[in-house]
Structure formats: structure tokens, C-alpha cells
Coordinates of C-alpha atoms and ligand atoms in Angstrom, one line a residue:
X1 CA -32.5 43.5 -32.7
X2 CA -29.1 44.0 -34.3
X3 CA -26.2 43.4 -31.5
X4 CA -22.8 45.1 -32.2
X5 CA -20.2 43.9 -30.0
X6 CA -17.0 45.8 -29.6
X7 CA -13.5 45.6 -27.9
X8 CA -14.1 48.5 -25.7
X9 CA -15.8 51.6 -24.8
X10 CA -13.6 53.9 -27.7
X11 CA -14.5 51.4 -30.8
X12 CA -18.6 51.2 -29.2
X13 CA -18.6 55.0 -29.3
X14 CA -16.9 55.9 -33.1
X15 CA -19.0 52.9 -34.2
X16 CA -22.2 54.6 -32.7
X17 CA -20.9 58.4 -34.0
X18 CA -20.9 56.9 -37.5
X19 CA -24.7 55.9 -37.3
X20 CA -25.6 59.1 -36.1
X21 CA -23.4 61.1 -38.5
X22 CA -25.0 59.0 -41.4
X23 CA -28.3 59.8 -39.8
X24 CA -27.7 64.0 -40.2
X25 CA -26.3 63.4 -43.4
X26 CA -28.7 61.9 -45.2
X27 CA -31.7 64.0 -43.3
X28 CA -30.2 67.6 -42.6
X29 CA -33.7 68.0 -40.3
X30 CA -33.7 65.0 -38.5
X31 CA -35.2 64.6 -35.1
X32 CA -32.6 63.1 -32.4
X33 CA -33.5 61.4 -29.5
X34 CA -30.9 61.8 -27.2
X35 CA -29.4 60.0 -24.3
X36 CA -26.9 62.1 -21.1
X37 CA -25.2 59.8 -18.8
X38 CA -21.8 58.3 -19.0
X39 CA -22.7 55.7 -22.0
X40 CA -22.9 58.1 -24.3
X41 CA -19.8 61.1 -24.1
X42 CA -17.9 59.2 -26.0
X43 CA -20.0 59.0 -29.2
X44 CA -20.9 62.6 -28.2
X45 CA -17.0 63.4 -28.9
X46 CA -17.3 61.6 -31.8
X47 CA -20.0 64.0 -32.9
X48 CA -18.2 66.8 -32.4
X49 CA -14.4 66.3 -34.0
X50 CA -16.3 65.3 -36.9
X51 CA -18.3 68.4 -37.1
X52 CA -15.5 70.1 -36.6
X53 CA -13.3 68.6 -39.1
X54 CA -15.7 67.2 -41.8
X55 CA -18.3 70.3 -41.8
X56 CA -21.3 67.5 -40.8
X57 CA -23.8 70.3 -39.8
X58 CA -26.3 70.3 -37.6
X59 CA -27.9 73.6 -38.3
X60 CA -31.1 72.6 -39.2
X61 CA -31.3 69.1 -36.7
X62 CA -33.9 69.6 -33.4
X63 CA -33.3 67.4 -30.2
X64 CA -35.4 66.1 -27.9
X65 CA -33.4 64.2 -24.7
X66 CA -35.1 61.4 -22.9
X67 CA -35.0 63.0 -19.4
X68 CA -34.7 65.9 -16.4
X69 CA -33.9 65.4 -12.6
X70 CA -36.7 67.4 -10.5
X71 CA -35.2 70.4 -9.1
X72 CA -32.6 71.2 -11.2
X73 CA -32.6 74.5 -13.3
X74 CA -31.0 74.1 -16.3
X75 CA -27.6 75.9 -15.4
X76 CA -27.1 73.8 -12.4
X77 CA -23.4 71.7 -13.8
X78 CA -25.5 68.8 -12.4
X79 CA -28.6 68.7 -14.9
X80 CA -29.1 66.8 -18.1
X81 CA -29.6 70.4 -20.5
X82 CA -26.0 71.4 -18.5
X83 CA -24.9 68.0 -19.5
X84 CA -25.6 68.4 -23.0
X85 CA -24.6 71.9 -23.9
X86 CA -20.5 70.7 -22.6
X87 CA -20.9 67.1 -23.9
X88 CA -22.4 68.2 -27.5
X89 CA -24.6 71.5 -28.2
X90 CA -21.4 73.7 -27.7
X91 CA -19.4 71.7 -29.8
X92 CA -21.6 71.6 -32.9
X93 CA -23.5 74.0 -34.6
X94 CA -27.0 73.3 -33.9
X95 CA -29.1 76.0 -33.1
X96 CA -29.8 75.5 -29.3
X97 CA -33.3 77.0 -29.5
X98 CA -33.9 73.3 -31.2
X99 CA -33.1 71.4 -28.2
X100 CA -35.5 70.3 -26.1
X101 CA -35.4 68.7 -22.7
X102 CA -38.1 68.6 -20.3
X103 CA -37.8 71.3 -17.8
X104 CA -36.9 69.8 -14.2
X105 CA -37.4 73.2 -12.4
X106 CA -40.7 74.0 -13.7
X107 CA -43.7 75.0 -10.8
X108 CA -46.0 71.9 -12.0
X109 CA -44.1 68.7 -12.8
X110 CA -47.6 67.5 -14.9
X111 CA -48.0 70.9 -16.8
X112 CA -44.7 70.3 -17.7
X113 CA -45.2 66.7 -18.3
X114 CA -48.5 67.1 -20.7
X115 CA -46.2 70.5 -22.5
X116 CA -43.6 67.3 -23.7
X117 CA -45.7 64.9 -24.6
X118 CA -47.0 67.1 -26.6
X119 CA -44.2 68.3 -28.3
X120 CA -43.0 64.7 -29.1
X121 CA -46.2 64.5 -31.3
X122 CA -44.8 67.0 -33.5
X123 CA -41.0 65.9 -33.3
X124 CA -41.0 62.3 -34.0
X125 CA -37.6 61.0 -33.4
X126 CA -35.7 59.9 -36.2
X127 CA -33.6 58.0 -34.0
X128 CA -33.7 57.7 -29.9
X129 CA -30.3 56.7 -28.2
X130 CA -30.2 55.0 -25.4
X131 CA -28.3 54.1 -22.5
X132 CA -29.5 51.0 -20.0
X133 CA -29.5 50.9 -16.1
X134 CA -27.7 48.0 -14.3
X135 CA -31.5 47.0 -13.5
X136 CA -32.6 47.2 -16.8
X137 CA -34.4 51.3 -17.0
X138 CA -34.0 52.9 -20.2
X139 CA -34.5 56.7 -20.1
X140 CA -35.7 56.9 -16.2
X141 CA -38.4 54.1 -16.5
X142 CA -37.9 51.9 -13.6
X143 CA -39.0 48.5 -13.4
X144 CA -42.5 47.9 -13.4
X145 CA -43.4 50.7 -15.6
X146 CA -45.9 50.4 -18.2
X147 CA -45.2 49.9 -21.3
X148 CA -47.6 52.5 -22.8
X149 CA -46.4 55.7 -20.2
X150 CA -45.8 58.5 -21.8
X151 CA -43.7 61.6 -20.0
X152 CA -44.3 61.7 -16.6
X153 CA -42.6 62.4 -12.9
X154 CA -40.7 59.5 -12.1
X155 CA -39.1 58.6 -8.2
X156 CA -36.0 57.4 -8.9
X157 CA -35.1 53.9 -7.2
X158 CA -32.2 53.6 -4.5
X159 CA -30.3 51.4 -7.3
X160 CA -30.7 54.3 -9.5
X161 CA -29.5 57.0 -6.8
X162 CA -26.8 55.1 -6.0
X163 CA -25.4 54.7 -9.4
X164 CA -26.1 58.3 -10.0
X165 CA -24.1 59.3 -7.1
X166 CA -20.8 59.0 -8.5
X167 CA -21.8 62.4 -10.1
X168 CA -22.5 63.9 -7.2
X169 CA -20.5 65.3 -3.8
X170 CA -22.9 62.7 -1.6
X171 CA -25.0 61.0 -2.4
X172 CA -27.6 63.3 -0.6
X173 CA -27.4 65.8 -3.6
X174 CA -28.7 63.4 -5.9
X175 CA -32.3 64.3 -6.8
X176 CA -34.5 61.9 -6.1
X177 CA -37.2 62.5 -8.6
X178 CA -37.2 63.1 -12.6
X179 CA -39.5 63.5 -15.3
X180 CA -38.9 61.2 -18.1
X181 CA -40.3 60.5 -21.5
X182 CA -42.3 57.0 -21.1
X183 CA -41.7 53.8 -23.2
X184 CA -44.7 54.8 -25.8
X185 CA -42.5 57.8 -26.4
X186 CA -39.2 55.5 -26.8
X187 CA -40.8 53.4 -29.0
X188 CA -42.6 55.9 -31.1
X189 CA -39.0 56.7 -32.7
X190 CA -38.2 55.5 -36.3
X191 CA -34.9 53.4 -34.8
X192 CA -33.5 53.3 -31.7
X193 CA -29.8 53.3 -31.0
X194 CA -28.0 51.8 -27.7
X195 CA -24.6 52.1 -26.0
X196 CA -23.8 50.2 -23.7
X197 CA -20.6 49.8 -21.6
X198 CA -19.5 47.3 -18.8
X199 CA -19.6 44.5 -16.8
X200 CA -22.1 45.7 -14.4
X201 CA -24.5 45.8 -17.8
X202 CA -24.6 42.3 -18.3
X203 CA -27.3 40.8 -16.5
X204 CA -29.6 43.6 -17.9
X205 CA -27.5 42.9 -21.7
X206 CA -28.8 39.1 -21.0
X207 CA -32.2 39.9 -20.2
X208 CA -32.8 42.6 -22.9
X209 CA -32.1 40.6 -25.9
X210 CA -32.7 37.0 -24.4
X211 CA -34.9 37.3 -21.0
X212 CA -39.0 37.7 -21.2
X213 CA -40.3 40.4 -22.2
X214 CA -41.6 42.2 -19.2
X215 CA -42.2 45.8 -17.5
X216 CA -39.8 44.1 -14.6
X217 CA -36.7 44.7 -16.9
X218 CA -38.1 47.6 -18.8
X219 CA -35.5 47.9 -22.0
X220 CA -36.6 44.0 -22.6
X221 CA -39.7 45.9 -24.8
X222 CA -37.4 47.2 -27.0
X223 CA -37.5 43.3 -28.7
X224 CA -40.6 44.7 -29.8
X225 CA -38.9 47.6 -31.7
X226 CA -38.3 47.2 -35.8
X227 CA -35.1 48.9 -36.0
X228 CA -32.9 48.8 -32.6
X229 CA -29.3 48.3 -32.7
X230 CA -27.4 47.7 -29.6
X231 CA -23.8 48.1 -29.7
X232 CA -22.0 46.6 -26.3
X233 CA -18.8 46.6 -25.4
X234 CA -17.4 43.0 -24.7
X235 CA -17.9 43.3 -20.7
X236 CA -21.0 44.1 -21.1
X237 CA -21.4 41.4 -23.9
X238 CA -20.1 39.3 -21.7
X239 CA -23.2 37.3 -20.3
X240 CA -24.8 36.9 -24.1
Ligands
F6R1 C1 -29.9 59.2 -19.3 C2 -30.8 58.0 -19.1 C3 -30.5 56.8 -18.3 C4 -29.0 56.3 -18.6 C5 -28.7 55.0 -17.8 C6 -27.3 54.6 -18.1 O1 -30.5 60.2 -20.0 O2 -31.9 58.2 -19.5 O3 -31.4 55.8 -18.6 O4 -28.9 56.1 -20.0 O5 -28.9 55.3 -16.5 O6 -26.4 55.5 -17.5 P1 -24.9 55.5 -17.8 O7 -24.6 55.6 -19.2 O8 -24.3 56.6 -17.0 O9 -24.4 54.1 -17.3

């Protein structure tokens, strides 16, 4: 596990653009994993001014994001595939019909579930970003979830609502189901990438890279990764 610790939230995100932009450049068809959420915008805008102003092109890159909320079509401003065409598809020029997302309105969470997992055998990520929750979930697996899950229809924990909420109107609107790729899917990736951003990391910083590892604090598996990077801002750095 390589730990990058920054000043602040700017330096963690150009730091984390310049992996990913090295990534498309040297493999014009690369598979990205990719992360929504707050943790990641500003490497997203990264992403972007430099497609913009250095031509890095994304034409021929596919995408497959870690997670859906239940319930949410994809035009509500509230779900992840509305999240990342105004954080990032709109801003580069990738083709959208290579992004992929699970669908969160589909009729049969499983069909839908099975229809992923199966299209992750074909698109292998090149590399899977990452954000962490304050309890330690990477993509929406909650403590206590097996290490070998694959995608599957998640009920999101009252920690996880509640951090969510700032997002929403009340807290009320926040969905309270998602589907999510599983760990086995995380860890199928070739290298894994992780921002993350704030004091209210730290205990789950701590644990990751120096705790047990154990299904109770979920991203503590990735110690079991070859390639991860981490790069942390110094408040969230600050229990290490
Ligand atoms: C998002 C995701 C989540 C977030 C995590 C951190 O696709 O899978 O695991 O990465 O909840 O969220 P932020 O970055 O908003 O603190």
C-alpha cells in the first residue's frame, strides 16, 4: 500500500488526476473504475481542464462506476449516472454509451445485479477509484460484508444515510437501498486508486492501513491488494 499524504483536498485531487491521466495515456482503451461522492470532484475537474487544454482523450476509454441508489432513474439530479455526466462525462470526450453504472431503477434489483457482474467479467478495471466511509465502506459495502460479494442490493446503514444526507433536502429523501459492486469486484481491478479527504476519515485512514484485516472495517482488505495507492489529505492523515 503506497500512502500519499497531501496538504489539502486541491494538491490530493491534481495528484490523483495525474495518475489517472497517465493511466489514459499510456492505454487509450483502458477500463476505469470509478468512484461519485464528494472525494472525488476534484480530481474529476482535474480530468476535465486537462482534456480540455492538453487534448488527453478519452474516446476510446469505457467506465464502469462502483455503485447506484435503489429507486433513482438515471436523470434524477440525485443519482450516481446524474452525478457523473456534470462531474466528468460532459466534460470529456468519452463516448457515453461506454459508461456503465448499474441501473438503480431497474424492475429486479438481482436481474440487474447478475446483468453487472457480468459485464465486469468482460471489463476488467484497469484501475478502480475509491472513496472510504467514515466507518470504513468502500463502494457501498458496509461492515460485515464478505469479502468475496460480488454486485448485489445493499441496505444502506443509518451512518451511511446520514452522511449522505447532506445531499439531500431531508434526510427522508435519501434512498435507503443501493446496489453495489462487491469487494471480489473491487479487488479484481489491476490497481486501485483512493482519495480521501478529512478529519472525520481518520479512524477509518488508521484502520485501513494499520488496523486487522476484517469484513468489520471493509476497505482494511484492500492491504491484500498488489497495487493500491491511497492519497489522504493531512486531516485525514492525521491519526497515521
Ligand atoms: C461512492 C461510493 C462511496 C463513497 C464514500 C465516501 O460511489 O462508493 O463509497 O466513496 O461514501 O464518500 P465521500 O467522498 O462523499 O466522503
Amino acid at each position: 500500500m503506497k500512502v500519499i499524504i497531501t496538504e489539502n483536498y486541491d494538491e490530493m485531487s491534481k495528484k490523483a488526476a495525474e495518475i489517472m491521466i497517465d493511466i489514459v495515456k499510456k492505454n487509450p482503451n483502458a477500463v476505469l473504475g470509478l468512484a461519485t461522492g464528494s472525494s472525488p470532484i476534484g480530481m474529476y475537474q482535474n480530468m476535465a481542464k486537462d482534456c480540455k487544454e492538453n487534448g488527453t482523450s478519452y474516446k476510446n476509454v469505457s467506465t464502469v462506476n462502483l455503485d447506484e441508489y435503489v429507486g433513482l432513474t438515471a436523470d434524477h439530479d440525485q443519482s450516481y449516472a446524474y452525478f457523473m455526466r456534470t462531474n466528468l462525462f460532459d466534460h470529456i470526450d468519452i463516448d457515453q454509451k461506454n459508461t456503465n453504472l448499474p441501473c438503480g431503477s431497474a424492475p429486479d434489483a438481482q436481474k440487474e445485479c447478475d446483468r453487472y457482474n457480468a459485464l465486469l467479467e468482460t471489463k476488467k478495471q484497469d484501475v478502480q477509484v475509491l472513496g472510504l466511509g467514515s466507518n470504513g465502506h468502500i463502494g457501498f459495502n458496509e461492515p460485515g460484508t464478505a469479502f468475496d460479494s460480488v454486485t448485489h442490493l445493499v441496505d444502506l446503514t443509518e451512518n451511511t444515510i446520514k452522511d449522505n444526507s447532506r445531499l439531500f433536502n431531508s434526510i427522508n429523501e435519501v434512498p435507503r437501498q443501493a446496489l453495489s459492486m462487491g469487494i471480489k469486484n473491487i479487488m479484481q481491478a489491476k490497481s486501485i486508486l483512493m482519495v480521501v479527504s478529512g478529519k472525520n476519515k481518520a479512524e477509518a485512514v488508521k484502520g485501513m492501513v494499520k488496523g486487522e484485516i476484517t469484513p468489520d472495517l471493509p476497505a482494511s482488505v484492500l492491504q491484500l491488494h498488489p497495487f493500491v495507492t491511497i492519497i489522504c489529505d493531512k486531516d485525514a492523515a492525521s491519526l497515521l
